[in-house]
Coordinates of C-alpha atoms in Angstrom, one line a residue:
X1 CA 0.0 0.0 0.0
X2 CA 2.7 2.6 0.7
X3 CA 4.3 1.9 -2.6
X4 CA 0.9 2.0 -4.4
X5 CA 0.2 5.4 -2.9
X6 CA 3.7 6.7 -3.9
X7 CA 3.3 5.5 -7.5
X8 CA -0.2 6.8 -7.7
X9 CA 1.0 10.4 -7.0
X10 CA 3.9 9.9 -9.5
X11 CA 1.7 8.5 -12.2
X12 CA -1.0 11.1 -11.8
X13 CA 1.5 13.9 -12.1
X14 CA 3.0 12.2 -15.1
X15 CA -0.5 12.0 -16.7
X16 CA -1.2 15.7 -16.2
X17 CA -2.8 15.8 -12.8
X18 CA -5.3 12.9 -13.4
X19 CA -7.3 11.9 -10.3
X20 CA -5.8 8.7 -8.9
X21 CA -9.0 8.0 -6.8
X22 CA -11.4 8.1 -9.9
X23 CA -9.2 7.3 -13.0
X24 CA -9.0 3.5 -13.2
X25 CA -6.1 3.8 -15.7
X26 CA -4.0 5.7 -13.2
X27 CA -4.8 3.0 -10.5
X28 CA -3.8 0.1 -12.7
X29 CA -0.6 1.9 -13.8
X30 CA 0.3 2.7 -10.2
X31 CA -0.3 -0.8 -9.1
X32 CA 2.0 -2.1 -11.9
X33 CA 4.6 0.4 -11.0
X34 CA 4.5 -0.6 -7.4
X35 CA 5.3 -4.2 -8.0
X36 CA 9.1 -3.6 -9.0
X37 CA 9.5 -1.6 -5.8
X38 CA 8.2 -4.5 -3.8
X39 CA 10.5 -6.8 -5.7
X40 CA 13.6 -4.6 -5.0
X41 CA 12.8 -4.2 -1.3
X42 CA 12.3 -7.9 -0.7
X43 CA 15.5 -8.7 -2.6
X44 CA 17.4 -6.5 -0.1
X45 CA 15.6 -7.9 3.0
X46 CA 16.9 -11.3 4.0
X47 CA 14.3 -11.9 6.8
X48 CA 11.5 -11.7 4.2
X49 CA 11.7 -15.5 3.5
X50 CA 10.7 -16.7 7.1
X51 CA 8.0 -14.1 7.2
X52 CA 6.5 -15.4 4.0
X53 CA 7.0 -19.0 5.0
X54 CA 5.1 -18.5 8.3
X55 CA 2.2 -16.8 6.4
X56 CA 2.1 -19.6 3.8
X57 CA 2.0 -22.3 6.6
X58 CA -0.8 -20.5 8.4
X59 CA -3.0 -19.3 5.5
X60 CA -2.3 -21.7 2.6
X61 CA -1.9 -24.9 4.6
X62 CA 1.5 -25.7 3.1
X63 CA 3.4 -28.3 5.3
X64 CA 6.4 -26.7 6.9
X65 CA 8.8 -29.4 5.7
X66 CA 8.3 -28.1 2.0
X67 CA 9.5 -24.6 3.0
X68 CA 12.9 -23.3 3.8
X69 CA 13.9 -22.4 7.4
X70 CA 15.7 -19.3 8.3
X71 CA 16.4 -16.1 6.3
X72 CA 17.6 -16.3 2.7
X73 CA 21.1 -14.9 2.7
X74 CA 22.1 -16.1 -0.8
X75 CA 21.1 -14.1 -3.8
X76 CA 19.3 -17.1 -5.3
X77 CA 17.2 -17.4 -2.3
X78 CA 16.5 -13.6 -2.2
X79 CA 15.5 -13.6 -5.9
X80 CA 13.1 -16.5 -5.4
X81 CA 11.6 -14.8 -2.2
X82 CA 11.3 -11.5 -4.1
X83 CA 9.5 -13.2 -6.9
X84 CA 7.1 -14.8 -4.4
X85 CA 6.3 -11.5 -3.0
X86 CA 5.6 -10.0 -6.4
X87 CA 3.2 -12.9 -7.3
X88 CA 1.6 -12.8 -3.8
X89 CA 1.1 -8.9 -4.1
X90 CA -0.2 -9.2 -7.6
X91 CA -2.8 -11.9 -6.7
X92 CA -3.6 -9.9 -3.5
X93 CA -4.1 -6.7 -5.4
X94 CA -6.5 -8.3 -7.9
X95 CA -8.5 -10.0 -5.2
X96 CA -8.6 -6.9 -3.0
X97 CA -9.7 -4.7 -5.9
X98 CA -12.5 -7.2 -6.9
X99 CA -13.5 -7.5 -3.2
X100 CA -13.9 -3.6 -3.0
X101 CA -15.7 -3.1 -6.2
X102 CA -17.6 -6.2 -7.0
X103 CA -19.9 -6.5 -3.9
X104 CA -21.6 -3.1 -4.2
X105 CA -22.1 -3.7 -8.0
X106 CA -23.6 -7.1 -7.3
X107 CA -26.0 -5.7 -4.7
X108 CA -27.0 -3.0 -7.1
X109 CA -27.6 -5.5 -9.9
X110 CA -29.7 -7.8 -7.6
X111 CA -31.8 -4.6 -6.6
X112 CA -32.2 -3.4 -10.2
X113 CA -35.7 -5.0 -10.9
X114 CA -37.1 -3.7 -7.7
X115 CA -35.8 -0.2 -7.5
X116 CA -37.0 2.2 -10.1
X117 CA -34.9 5.2 -9.1
X118 CA -31.8 3.0 -9.3
X119 CA -32.6 2.2 -12.9
X120 CA -32.7 5.9 -13.7
X121 CA -29.2 6.5 -12.5
X122 CA -27.7 3.3 -13.8
X123 CA -24.7 3.8 -16.1
X124 CA -25.3 3.8 -19.9
X125 CA -24.1 0.2 -20.2
X126 CA -27.1 -0.9 -18.1
X127 CA -28.9 -2.0 -21.3
X128 CA -26.4 -4.9 -21.5
X129 CA -28.0 -6.3 -18.4
X130 CA -31.8 -6.5 -18.6
X131 CA -33.4 -5.6 -15.3
X132 CA -34.9 -9.1 -14.9
X133 CA -31.5 -10.7 -15.1
X134 CA -29.9 -8.4 -12.5
X135 CA -30.1 -10.8 -9.5
X136 CA -28.5 -13.5 -11.7
X137 CA -25.7 -11.2 -12.8
X138 CA -25.1 -10.0 -9.2
X139 CA -24.8 -13.6 -8.0
X140 CA -22.5 -14.5 -10.8
X141 CA -20.4 -11.4 -10.0
X142 CA -20.0 -12.5 -6.3
X143 CA -19.2 -16.1 -7.6
X144 CA -16.5 -14.6 -9.7
X145 CA -14.9 -12.8 -6.8
X146 CA -15.1 -16.0 -4.6
X147 CA -13.7 -18.1 -7.5
X148 CA -10.8 -15.6 -8.1
X149 CA -10.0 -15.6 -4.4
X150 CA -10.0 -19.5 -4.3
X151 CA -8.0 -19.8 -7.5
X152 CA -5.4 -17.2 -6.1
X153 CA -5.0 -19.2 -2.9
X154 CA -4.5 -22.5 -4.9
X155 CA -1.9 -20.8 -7.1
X156 CA 0.0 -19.3 -4.1
X157 CA -0.1 -22.7 -2.3
X158 CA 1.3 -24.4 -5.4
X159 CA 4.1 -21.8 -6.0
X160 CA 5.1 -21.5 -2.3
X161 CA 7.2 -24.7 -2.2
X162 CA 8.8 -23.7 -5.5
X163 CA 9.8 -20.1 -4.6
X164 CA 10.0 -20.5 -0.8
X165 CA 11.4 -24.0 -0.6
X166 CA 15.1 -24.7 0.2
X167 CA 17.6 -23.8 -2.5
X168 CA 20.5 -26.2 -3.4
X169 CA 22.7 -24.1 -1.0
X170 CA 20.1 -24.6 1.8
X171 CA 20.0 -28.4 1.2
X172 CA 23.7 -28.5 1.2
X173 CA 23.9 -26.7 4.5
X174 CA 21.2 -28.9 6.0
X175 CA 23.2 -32.0 4.8
X176 CA 26.4 -30.6 6.4
X177 CA 24.6 -30.1 9.7
X178 CA 23.2 -33.6 9.6
X179 CA 26.5 -35.0 8.9
X180 CA 28.1 -33.0 11.7
X181 CA 25.5 -34.2 14.1
X182 CA 26.0 -37.8 13.0
X183 CA 29.7 -37.4 13.3
X184 CA 29.3 -36.0 16.9
X185 CA 27.0 -38.9 17.8
X186 CA 29.4 -41.5 16.5
X187 CA 32.3 -39.9 18.3
X188 CA 30.4 -39.9 21.6
X189 CA 29.3 -43.5 21.0
X190 CA 32.9 -44.6 20.4
X191 CA 34.2 -42.8 23.4
X192 CA 31.5 -44.3 25.7
X193 CA 31.9 -47.8 24.2
X194 CA 35.7 -47.7 24.6
X195 CA 36.1 -46.2 28.0
X196 CA 33.1 -47.4 30.0
X197 CA 32.9 -50.7 28.1
X198 CA 36.6 -51.5 29.0
X199 CA 36.1 -50.6 32.6
X200 CA 33.0 -52.8 32.9
X201 CA 34.8 -55.7 31.3
X202 CA 37.7 -55.5 33.6
X203 CA 35.5 -55.0 36.7
X204 CA 33.4 -58.0 35.8
X205 CA 36.4 -60.3 35.6
X206 CA 38.0 -58.9 38.7
X207 CA 34.8 -59.3 40.7
X208 CA 34.4 -62.8 39.4
X209 CA 37.9 -63.8 40.4
X210 CA 37.5 -62.2 43.8
X211 CA 34.3 -64.1 44.4
X212 CA 35.9 -67.5 43.4
X213 CA 38.8 -67.2 45.8
X214 CA 37.3 -65.1 48.6
X215 CA 37.6 -67.9 51.2
X216 CA 40.7 -69.7 49.9
X217 CA 42.8 -66.6 49.2
X218 CA 41.6 -63.5 51.0
X219 CA 44.7 -61.6 50.1
X220 CA 44.1 -62.0 46.3
X221 CA 40.5 -61.0 46.9
X222 CA 41.6 -57.8 48.6
X223 CA 43.9 -57.1 45.6
X224 CA 41.0 -57.7 43.3
X225 CA 38.8 -55.4 45.2
X226 CA 41.5 -52.7 45.2
X227 CA 41.9 -53.1 41.5
X228 CA 38.1 -52.8 41.0
X229 CA 38.2 -49.5 43.0
X230 CA 41.0 -48.2 40.9
X231 CA 39.4 -49.3 37.7
X232 CA 36.0 -47.6 38.6
X233 CA 37.9 -44.4 39.7
X234 CA 39.6 -44.2 36.3
X235 CA 36.3 -45.0 34.5
X236 CA 34.7 -42.1 36.3
X237 CA 37.5 -39.8 35.2
X238 CA 37.2 -41.0 31.6
X239 CA 33.5 -40.6 31.7
X240 CA 34.0 -37.1 32.7
X241 CA 36.4 -36.6 29.8
X242 CA 33.7 -38.0 27.4
X243 CA 31.2 -35.7 28.8
X244 CA 33.6 -32.9 28.1
X245 CA 33.1 -33.6 24.5
X246 CA 29.6 -32.4 24.9
X247 CA 30.8 -29.3 26.7
X248 CA 33.2 -28.6 23.8
X249 CA 30.3 -28.5 21.4
X250 CA 28.6 -26.0 23.8
X251 CA 31.7 -23.8 23.7
X252 CA 32.8 -24.7 27.2
X253 CA 36.2 -26.0 28.2
X254 CA 36.2 -29.8 29.1
X255 CA 36.9 -30.5 32.8
X256 CA 39.2 -33.4 32.1
X257 CA 41.6 -34.2 29.2
X258 CA 41.0 -37.3 27.1
X259 CA 43.5 -40.0 27.9
X260 CA 46.5 -40.6 25.7
X261 CA 49.5 -42.8 25.3
X262 CA 51.2 -41.2 28.2
X263 CA 48.6 -43.1 30.3
X264 CA 49.3 -46.4 28.6
X265 CA 51.2 -47.9 31.6
X266 CA 48.3 -47.3 33.9
X267 CA 45.9 -48.8 31.5
X268 CA 48.1 -52.0 31.2
X269 CA 48.4 -52.3 34.9
X270 CA 44.6 -52.0 35.5
X271 CA 44.0 -54.6 32.8
X272 CA 46.7 -56.9 34.2
X273 CA 44.8 -56.9 37.5
X274 CA 41.8 -58.3 35.6
X275 CA 43.8 -61.4 34.7
X276 CA 45.4 -60.6 31.3
X277 CA 49.0 -61.2 30.8
X278 CA 50.4 -58.3 28.8
X279 CA 53.7 -57.9 27.1
X280 CA 54.1 -54.5 25.5
X281 CA 57.0 -53.1 23.3
X282 CA 57.3 -49.5 22.2
X283 CA 59.7 -48.5 19.5
X284 CA 60.3 -44.8 18.6
X285 CA 59.4 -41.4 20.1
X286 CA 55.8 -42.1 21.1
X287 CA 55.8 -39.1 23.4
X288 CA 56.3 -36.8 20.4
X289 CA 53.1 -38.0 18.6
X290 CA 50.4 -35.4 17.8
X291 CA 47.8 -35.3 20.5
X292 CA 45.1 -36.6 18.3
X293 CA 47.1 -39.6 17.1
X294 CA 48.1 -40.3 20.7
X295 CA 44.5 -40.2 21.9
X296 CA 43.2 -42.4 19.1
X297 CA 46.0 -44.9 19.6
X298 CA 45.2 -45.2 23.3
X299 CA 41.6 -45.9 22.6
X300 CA 42.4 -48.5 20.0
X301 CA 44.7 -50.3 22.6
X302 CA 42.0 -49.9 25.2
X303 CA 39.3 -51.5 22.9
X304 CA 41.8 -54.3 21.9
X305 CA 42.2 -55.2 25.5
X306 CA 38.5 -55.0 26.1
X307 CA 37.9 -57.4 23.3
X308 CA 40.5 -59.8 24.8
X309 CA 38.8 -59.7 28.2
X310 CA 35.3 -60.2 26.8
X311 CA 36.0 -62.9 24.2
X312 CA 39.2 -64.6 25.1
X313 CA 39.3 -64.5 28.9
X314 CA 42.5 -64.3 31.0
X315 CA 45.0 -64.9 28.2
X316 CA 48.4 -63.4 27.2
X317 CA 48.3 -60.4 24.9
X318 CA 51.3 -58.9 23.1
X319 CA 51.2 -55.3 22.1
X320 CA 53.7 -53.5 19.7
X321 CA 53.8 -49.8 19.1
X322 CA 56.2 -48.6 16.5
X323 CA 56.8 -45.1 15.1
X324 CA 58.3 -45.5 11.7
X325 CA 58.4 -43.5 8.5
X326 CA 55.7 -40.9 9.5
X327 CA 53.3 -43.6 10.9
X328 CA 52.4 -45.1 14.1
X329 CA 51.9 -48.9 13.6
X330 CA 50.1 -50.8 16.3
X331 CA 49.8 -54.5 16.5
X332 CA 48.0 -56.6 19.1
X333 CA 47.8 -60.5 19.3
X334 CA 46.2 -62.9 21.7
X335 CA 45.1 -66.5 21.4
X336 CA 41.4 -67.0 20.8
X337 CA 39.0 -70.0 20.6
X338 CA 37.9 -69.9 17.0
X339 CA 34.9 -72.0 17.7
X340 CA 33.8 -69.7 20.5
X341 CA 34.4 -66.6 18.3
X342 CA 32.4 -68.2 15.5
X343 CA 29.4 -68.8 17.9
X344 CA 29.4 -65.3 19.1
X345 CA 26.4 -63.2 17.8
X346 CA 25.8 -59.5 17.9
X347 CA 28.4 -57.0 19.0
X348 CA 31.1 -55.8 16.6
X349 CA 30.8 -52.1 17.7
X350 CA 34.2 -52.1 19.1
X351 CA 36.0 -53.2 15.9
X352 CA 33.8 -50.9 13.8
X353 CA 34.8 -48.0 16.1
X354 CA 38.5 -48.9 15.8
X355 CA 38.1 -48.7 12.0
X356 CA 36.4 -45.3 12.3
X357 CA 39.1 -43.9 14.5
X358 CA 41.8 -45.0 12.1
X359 CA 40.0 -43.7 9.0
X360 CA 39.4 -40.3 10.6
X361 CA 43.1 -39.9 10.7
X362 CA 43.6 -41.2 7.2
X363 CA 44.8 -44.6 8.3
X364 CA 43.3 -48.1 8.5
X365 CA 42.8 -50.9 10.8
X366 CA 41.9 -54.5 10.5
X367 CA 41.2 -57.4 12.9
X368 CA 40.7 -61.1 12.3
X369 CA 41.4 -64.5 13.8
X370 CA 43.9 -66.8 12.0
X371 CA 45.0 -70.3 13.2
X372 CA 43.9 -69.6 16.8
X373 CA 45.3 -66.2 17.1
X374 CA 43.4 -63.0 17.0
X375 CA 45.4 -60.2 15.4
X376 CA 44.5 -56.5 15.5
X377 CA 46.6 -54.1 13.4
X378 CA 46.2 -50.3 13.0
X379 CA 48.2 -47.8 11.0
X380 CA 47.9 -44.1 11.9
X381 CA 49.6 -41.4 9.8
X382 CA 51.4 -38.8 11.8
X383 CA 52.1 -36.2 9.1
X384 CA 49.2 -33.7 8.7
X385 CA 47.6 -34.4 12.1
X386 CA 49.8 -32.1 14.3
X387 CA 46.8 -29.7 14.8

């Protein structure tokens, strides 16, 4: 309406002072001239898209999932939103004009056969509508207004998903957000599985061993209980580190750092207390590894030990860590009952998590049983991960 009033003044001046309130030609020209101004203003106003989408959901019944969310900051989104507003204002102007002009004319037509004085002041074109047909013509005129309004609503509802729907850039941004959310969930799942799962496996074996020898060997039982206490304490600390991942996403600093290879000896001692015999060799400068490589390698070793506890029992495990030619090469071996492994159903999350950890760093990991020996290998590149 402000644009229409402005262009009405401009057009009337340009046409020699024509009356914009009585001259229909001036009104149509002003209406047409106002539409480019609507387009330009909408093009420069990014929040126009959510305003239009909200109106479409409310008045046109268009499902919200068909419409874009948030302001349209790209020029492609702005052009489509501006075109929507032009179509919307054009349809709205036509329906508004008909709604203002048609009902009085329809009422006059319906009263024409019954009102003699009205017939005397009726315009010259009254002869085109015989007085007896006035009521029918009035009803038809009202039906035309209602049909035009209905058709405009259907047209806008059909065009809204096309012009106000997500652009390719919006879909790409939404896909990136979903991928980031999925990666975050997978990261948390890996950390919880490896840290808490390892602690529960160790505590289960320690408690079982303490229960079996409680009467025969009280000293061993006390050692097992002390190991359980230490394992659970470390598990609580690791759980706090995992929850710190959530705090990192909220912009807060984690309260506890994630464990890395500098805590490998403590991890091996706790696992030995659960009954595993562990022989570990380290070659190269492990202390100089990038933090990310060190953390992921720690988790891989932790999950490998958890698998040995769960699926092989109190066996001997050999671990080799070797820094060589820009890579950290990790190998773990332990005897396994192939028949027992074949009968096992479900699980597999730990090995899948190990593979994900390696691939995120550009490396690879494999695990398989061969001739009664389970062998887990992982190669983690060092170059390019210093950050």
